[in-house]
Amino acid sequence: EVQLVESGGGLVKPGGSLRLSCAASGFTFSSHRMNWVRQAPGKGLEWVSCINNWGSEIYYADSVKGRFTISRDNAKTSLYLQMNSLRVEDTAVYYCARAGDSGFEWDHWGQGTLVTVSS
Amino acid sequence: SSELTQDPAVSVALGQTVRITCQGDSLRSYYASWYQQKPGQAPVLVIYNRNYRPSGIPDRFSGSSSGNTASLTITGTQAEDEADYYCNSRDSGTNYYVFGAGTKVTVL
């Protein structure tokens, strides 16, 4: 059974940093692109970042470029999101999502971890 | 970057058919994926590559695409289909991804 379990969320002050993790199991982690998607309270889904199988292709939404860094450790079957210079508007539930075979659909999602940026 | 436009809300009688649309320039180049999200839960993929259903998704869910518009149709809508539905595609000309704002489906 495919499982994605996010951790690392919490309360942080504006300008602070946080590192999210996503532990993957039940599939060959190194065979799949991975994504981070977030959802602000009461709002829609927003794609944040994606990384290819080996970490050689990485892309970010404009809203987080230069502040967030996505990475992965295939040996540990884990995905990460380092978030620096956090802003109030980064407050959201952050989901990790596995890309399916075509790479464009996200066929498994974690339950999310809440990041709250507030003074 | 491109945008995907969805109607904010739609209602459907139990057992009837509802179609949700998603419009955007990126849909001329890429198929939409559709996600169902119920309150307090993570999104679930229901349709991808125009009309493919992941295992476990009922066949009352179907997808189609024409030009810049993708559609998700629920035939014989059940009470458990009440949820928010989001379309998503790759942004044409970039390596970004874009979501529609979501359509809230209410089952009467």
Coordinates of C-alpha atoms in Angstrom, one line a residue:
Chain A
E1 CA 0.0 0.0 0.0
V2 CA 1.3 3.4 -1.0
Q3 CA 1.8 5.7 2.0
L4 CA 3.0 9.3 2.2
V5 CA 3.3 10.8 5.6
E6 CA 4.2 14.4 6.1
S7 CA 5.7 15.9 9.2
G8 CA 7.5 19.0 10.4
G9 CA 4.6 21.5 10.3
G10 CA 4.0 23.9 13.2
L11 CA 3.8 27.5 14.3
V12 CA 6.6 29.8 13.1
K13 CA 7.1 33.6 13.2
P14 CA 7.3 35.6 9.9
G15 CA 10.8 35.4 8.6
G16 CA 11.4 32.1 10.2
S17 CA 12.2 28.7 8.7
L18 CA 10.8 25.3 8.8
R19 CA 11.6 21.9 7.1
L20 CA 8.9 19.6 6.0
S21 CA 9.4 15.9 5.4
C22 CA 7.4 13.3 3.6
A23 CA 8.1 9.7 4.3
A24 CA 7.2 7.4 1.5
S25 CA 6.5 3.7 1.5
G26 CA 4.8 0.9 -0.4
F27 CA 6.3 1.8 -3.8
T28 CA 9.7 2.3 -5.6
F29 CA 10.3 5.9 -4.5
S30 CA 13.1 6.5 -7.0
S31 CA 10.8 5.8 -9.9
H32 CA 8.4 8.7 -9.3
R33 CA 8.5 12.5 -9.6
M34 CA 7.3 14.1 -6.4
N35 CA 5.4 17.3 -5.6
W36 CA 4.5 19.7 -2.8
V37 CA 1.0 21.2 -3.0
R38 CA -0.4 23.6 -0.4
Q39 CA -3.9 24.8 0.6
A40 CA -4.4 27.9 2.7
P41 CA -7.3 27.7 5.1
G42 CA -10.6 27.8 3.3
K43 CA -8.8 28.2 -0.1
G44 CA -8.0 26.1 -3.1
L45 CA -5.0 24.0 -4.0
E46 CA -1.8 25.6 -5.0
W47 CA 1.2 23.7 -6.6
V48 CA 4.4 24.6 -4.8
S49 CA 7.3 22.6 -6.2
C50 CA 8.2 19.4 -8.0
I51 CA 11.3 17.3 -8.3
N52 CA 12.2 14.5 -10.7
N53 CA 13.2 11.0 -9.9
W54 CA 16.9 11.8 -9.2
G55 CA 16.6 15.4 -8.1
S56 CA 18.2 16.8 -11.3
E57 CA 15.0 18.7 -12.4
I58 CA 13.4 21.0 -9.9
Y59 CA 10.7 23.7 -10.4
Y60 CA 9.0 26.1 -8.1
A61 CA 5.9 28.3 -8.2
D62 CA 6.8 32.0 -8.4
S63 CA 5.3 32.5 -5.0
V64 CA 8.0 30.5 -3.3
K65 CA 10.9 30.7 -5.7
G66 CA 14.1 31.8 -3.9
R67 CA 12.7 31.0 -0.4
F68 CA 11.8 27.3 -0.6
T69 CA 14.0 24.4 -1.5
I70 CA 12.7 20.9 -2.5
S71 CA 15.0 17.9 -2.2
R72 CA 14.7 14.1 -1.9
D73 CA 16.7 11.2 -0.5
N74 CA 15.9 8.1 -2.4
A75 CA 17.9 5.9 0.0
K76 CA 15.6 7.1 2.8
T77 CA 12.6 7.2 0.5
S78 CA 11.9 10.7 1.7
L79 CA 10.9 14.1 0.2
Y80 CA 11.7 17.4 1.9
L81 CA 10.8 21.1 1.7
Q82 CA 13.0 23.6 3.3
M83 CA 11.0 26.8 3.8
N84 CA 12.9 30.0 4.6
S85 CA 11.8 33.6 5.0
L86 CA 8.3 32.5 5.7
R87 CA 5.4 34.9 5.3
V88 CA 2.0 35.0 6.8
E89 CA 0.6 34.1 3.3
D90 CA 2.6 30.8 3.5
T91 CA 0.1 29.6 6.1
A92 CA -1.4 26.4 4.7
V93 CA -1.7 22.7 4.9
Y94 CA 1.2 21.3 2.9
Y95 CA 0.7 18.0 1.0
C96 CA 3.2 15.8 -0.7
A97 CA 1.9 14.1 -3.8
R98 CA 3.3 11.3 -5.9
A99 CA 3.3 11.8 -9.7
G100 CA 1.8 8.8 -11.6
D101 CA 3.4 7.0 -14.6
S102 CA 2.7 9.8 -17.1
G103 CA 4.2 12.3 -14.7
F104 CA 1.3 14.8 -14.9
E105 CA -1.3 13.2 -12.6
W106 CA -0.8 13.0 -8.9
D107 CA -2.1 9.6 -7.9
H108 CA -1.3 9.5 -4.2
W109 CA -1.3 12.2 -1.6
G110 CA -0.3 12.4 2.0
Q111 CA -2.7 13.7 4.7
G112 CA -0.9 17.0 4.9
T113 CA 0.9 19.0 7.6
L114 CA -0.2 22.4 8.8
V115 CA 2.2 25.3 8.7
T116 CA 1.1 28.4 10.5
V117 CA 3.1 31.6 10.1
S118 CA 2.1 34.2 12.6
S119 CA 3.6 36.6 15.1
Chain B
S1 CA 1.4 31.7 -16.1
S2 CA -1.9 30.3 -17.4
E3 CA -5.1 30.1 -15.4
L4 CA -7.8 27.4 -15.2
T5 CA -11.3 28.6 -14.8
Q6 CA -14.0 26.6 -13.0
D7 CA -17.5 27.5 -11.9
P8 CA -17.5 28.0 -8.1
A9 CA -20.5 25.8 -7.4
V10 CA -23.0 23.5 -8.9
S11 CA -25.9 21.4 -7.5
V12 CA -27.3 18.2 -8.6
A13 CA -30.2 16.0 -7.6
L14 CA -29.4 12.6 -6.2
G15 CA -29.0 10.1 -9.1
Q16 CA -28.8 12.7 -11.8
T17 CA -25.9 13.8 -13.9
V18 CA -23.6 16.8 -13.4
R19 CA -20.9 18.2 -15.6
I20 CA -18.1 20.3 -14.2
T21 CA -16.0 22.3 -16.7
C22 CA -12.5 23.7 -16.6
Q23 CA -11.2 26.2 -19.2
G24 CA -7.7 27.4 -19.9
D25 CA -5.2 27.8 -22.6
S26 CA -2.9 25.1 -21.2
L27 CA -5.7 22.5 -21.9
R28 CA -4.9 22.9 -25.6
S29 CA -1.6 21.3 -24.9
Y30 CA -2.1 19.1 -21.8
Y31 CA -4.8 16.9 -20.5
A32 CA -6.5 17.9 -17.2
S33 CA -6.4 15.9 -14.1
W34 CA -9.4 16.0 -11.7
Y35 CA -9.2 15.8 -8.0
Q36 CA -12.0 15.3 -5.4
Q37 CA -11.6 16.7 -2.0
K38 CA -13.9 16.2 0.9
P39 CA -13.8 18.5 4.0
G40 CA -10.7 17.7 6.2
Q41 CA -9.3 15.2 3.7
A42 CA -6.5 15.1 1.2
P43 CA -7.4 15.4 -2.5
V44 CA -8.1 12.2 -4.4
L45 CA -7.3 11.7 -8.1
V46 CA -10.5 10.8 -10.0
I47 CA -9.7 11.3 -13.7
Y48 CA -6.4 11.8 -15.6
N49 CA -5.2 11.8 -19.2
R50 CA -8.6 13.0 -20.3
N51 CA -10.7 9.9 -19.3
Y52 CA -8.6 7.5 -17.3
R53 CA -9.8 6.5 -13.8
P54 CA -7.4 5.2 -11.1
S55 CA -8.3 1.9 -9.6
G56 CA -11.1 2.2 -7.0
I57 CA -12.8 5.2 -8.6
P58 CA -16.3 4.4 -9.7
D59 CA -17.1 4.3 -13.4
R60 CA -19.8 7.0 -12.8
F61 CA -16.9 9.4 -13.1
S62 CA -15.8 10.3 -16.6
G63 CA -13.7 12.9 -18.3
S64 CA -13.6 14.6 -21.7
S65 CA -11.7 17.4 -23.4
S66 CA -12.2 19.7 -26.4
G67 CA -10.1 22.7 -27.3
N68 CA -9.4 24.7 -24.2
T69 CA -12.1 23.0 -22.1
A70 CA -11.9 19.9 -20.0
S71 CA -15.0 18.4 -18.4
L72 CA -15.7 16.0 -15.5
T73 CA -19.0 14.2 -15.6
I74 CA -20.6 12.3 -12.7
T75 CA -23.4 10.1 -14.0
G76 CA -25.9 8.9 -11.4
T77 CA -24.5 11.2 -8.7
Q78 CA -24.4 9.7 -5.2
A79 CA -24.5 11.5 -1.8
E80 CA -20.9 10.6 -1.2
D81 CA -19.9 12.6 -4.3
E82 CA -20.6 15.8 -2.6
A83 CA -17.2 17.5 -2.5
D84 CA -14.9 20.1 -4.0
Y85 CA -13.5 19.2 -7.4
Y86 CA -10.3 20.7 -8.8
C87 CA -8.9 20.5 -12.2
N88 CA -5.1 20.7 -12.8
S89 CA -2.8 20.7 -15.7
R90 CA 0.8 21.6 -16.6
D91 CA 1.2 25.2 -17.6
S92 CA 1.9 25.4 -21.3
G93 CA 5.3 26.8 -22.1
T94 CA 6.6 26.4 -18.6
N95 CA 7.4 23.6 -16.1
Y96 CA 4.8 24.9 -13.7
Y97 CA 1.5 23.3 -12.7
V98 CA -1.8 25.2 -12.3
F99 CA -5.0 24.4 -10.5
G100 CA -8.5 25.7 -11.1
A101 CA -10.1 27.4 -8.1
G102 CA -12.4 24.4 -7.6
T103 CA -16.1 23.6 -8.0
K104 CA -18.2 22.8 -5.0
V105 CA -20.7 20.0 -5.9
T106 CA -23.8 19.9 -3.7
V107 CA -26.0 16.8 -3.9
L108 CA -29.7 17.6 -3.3

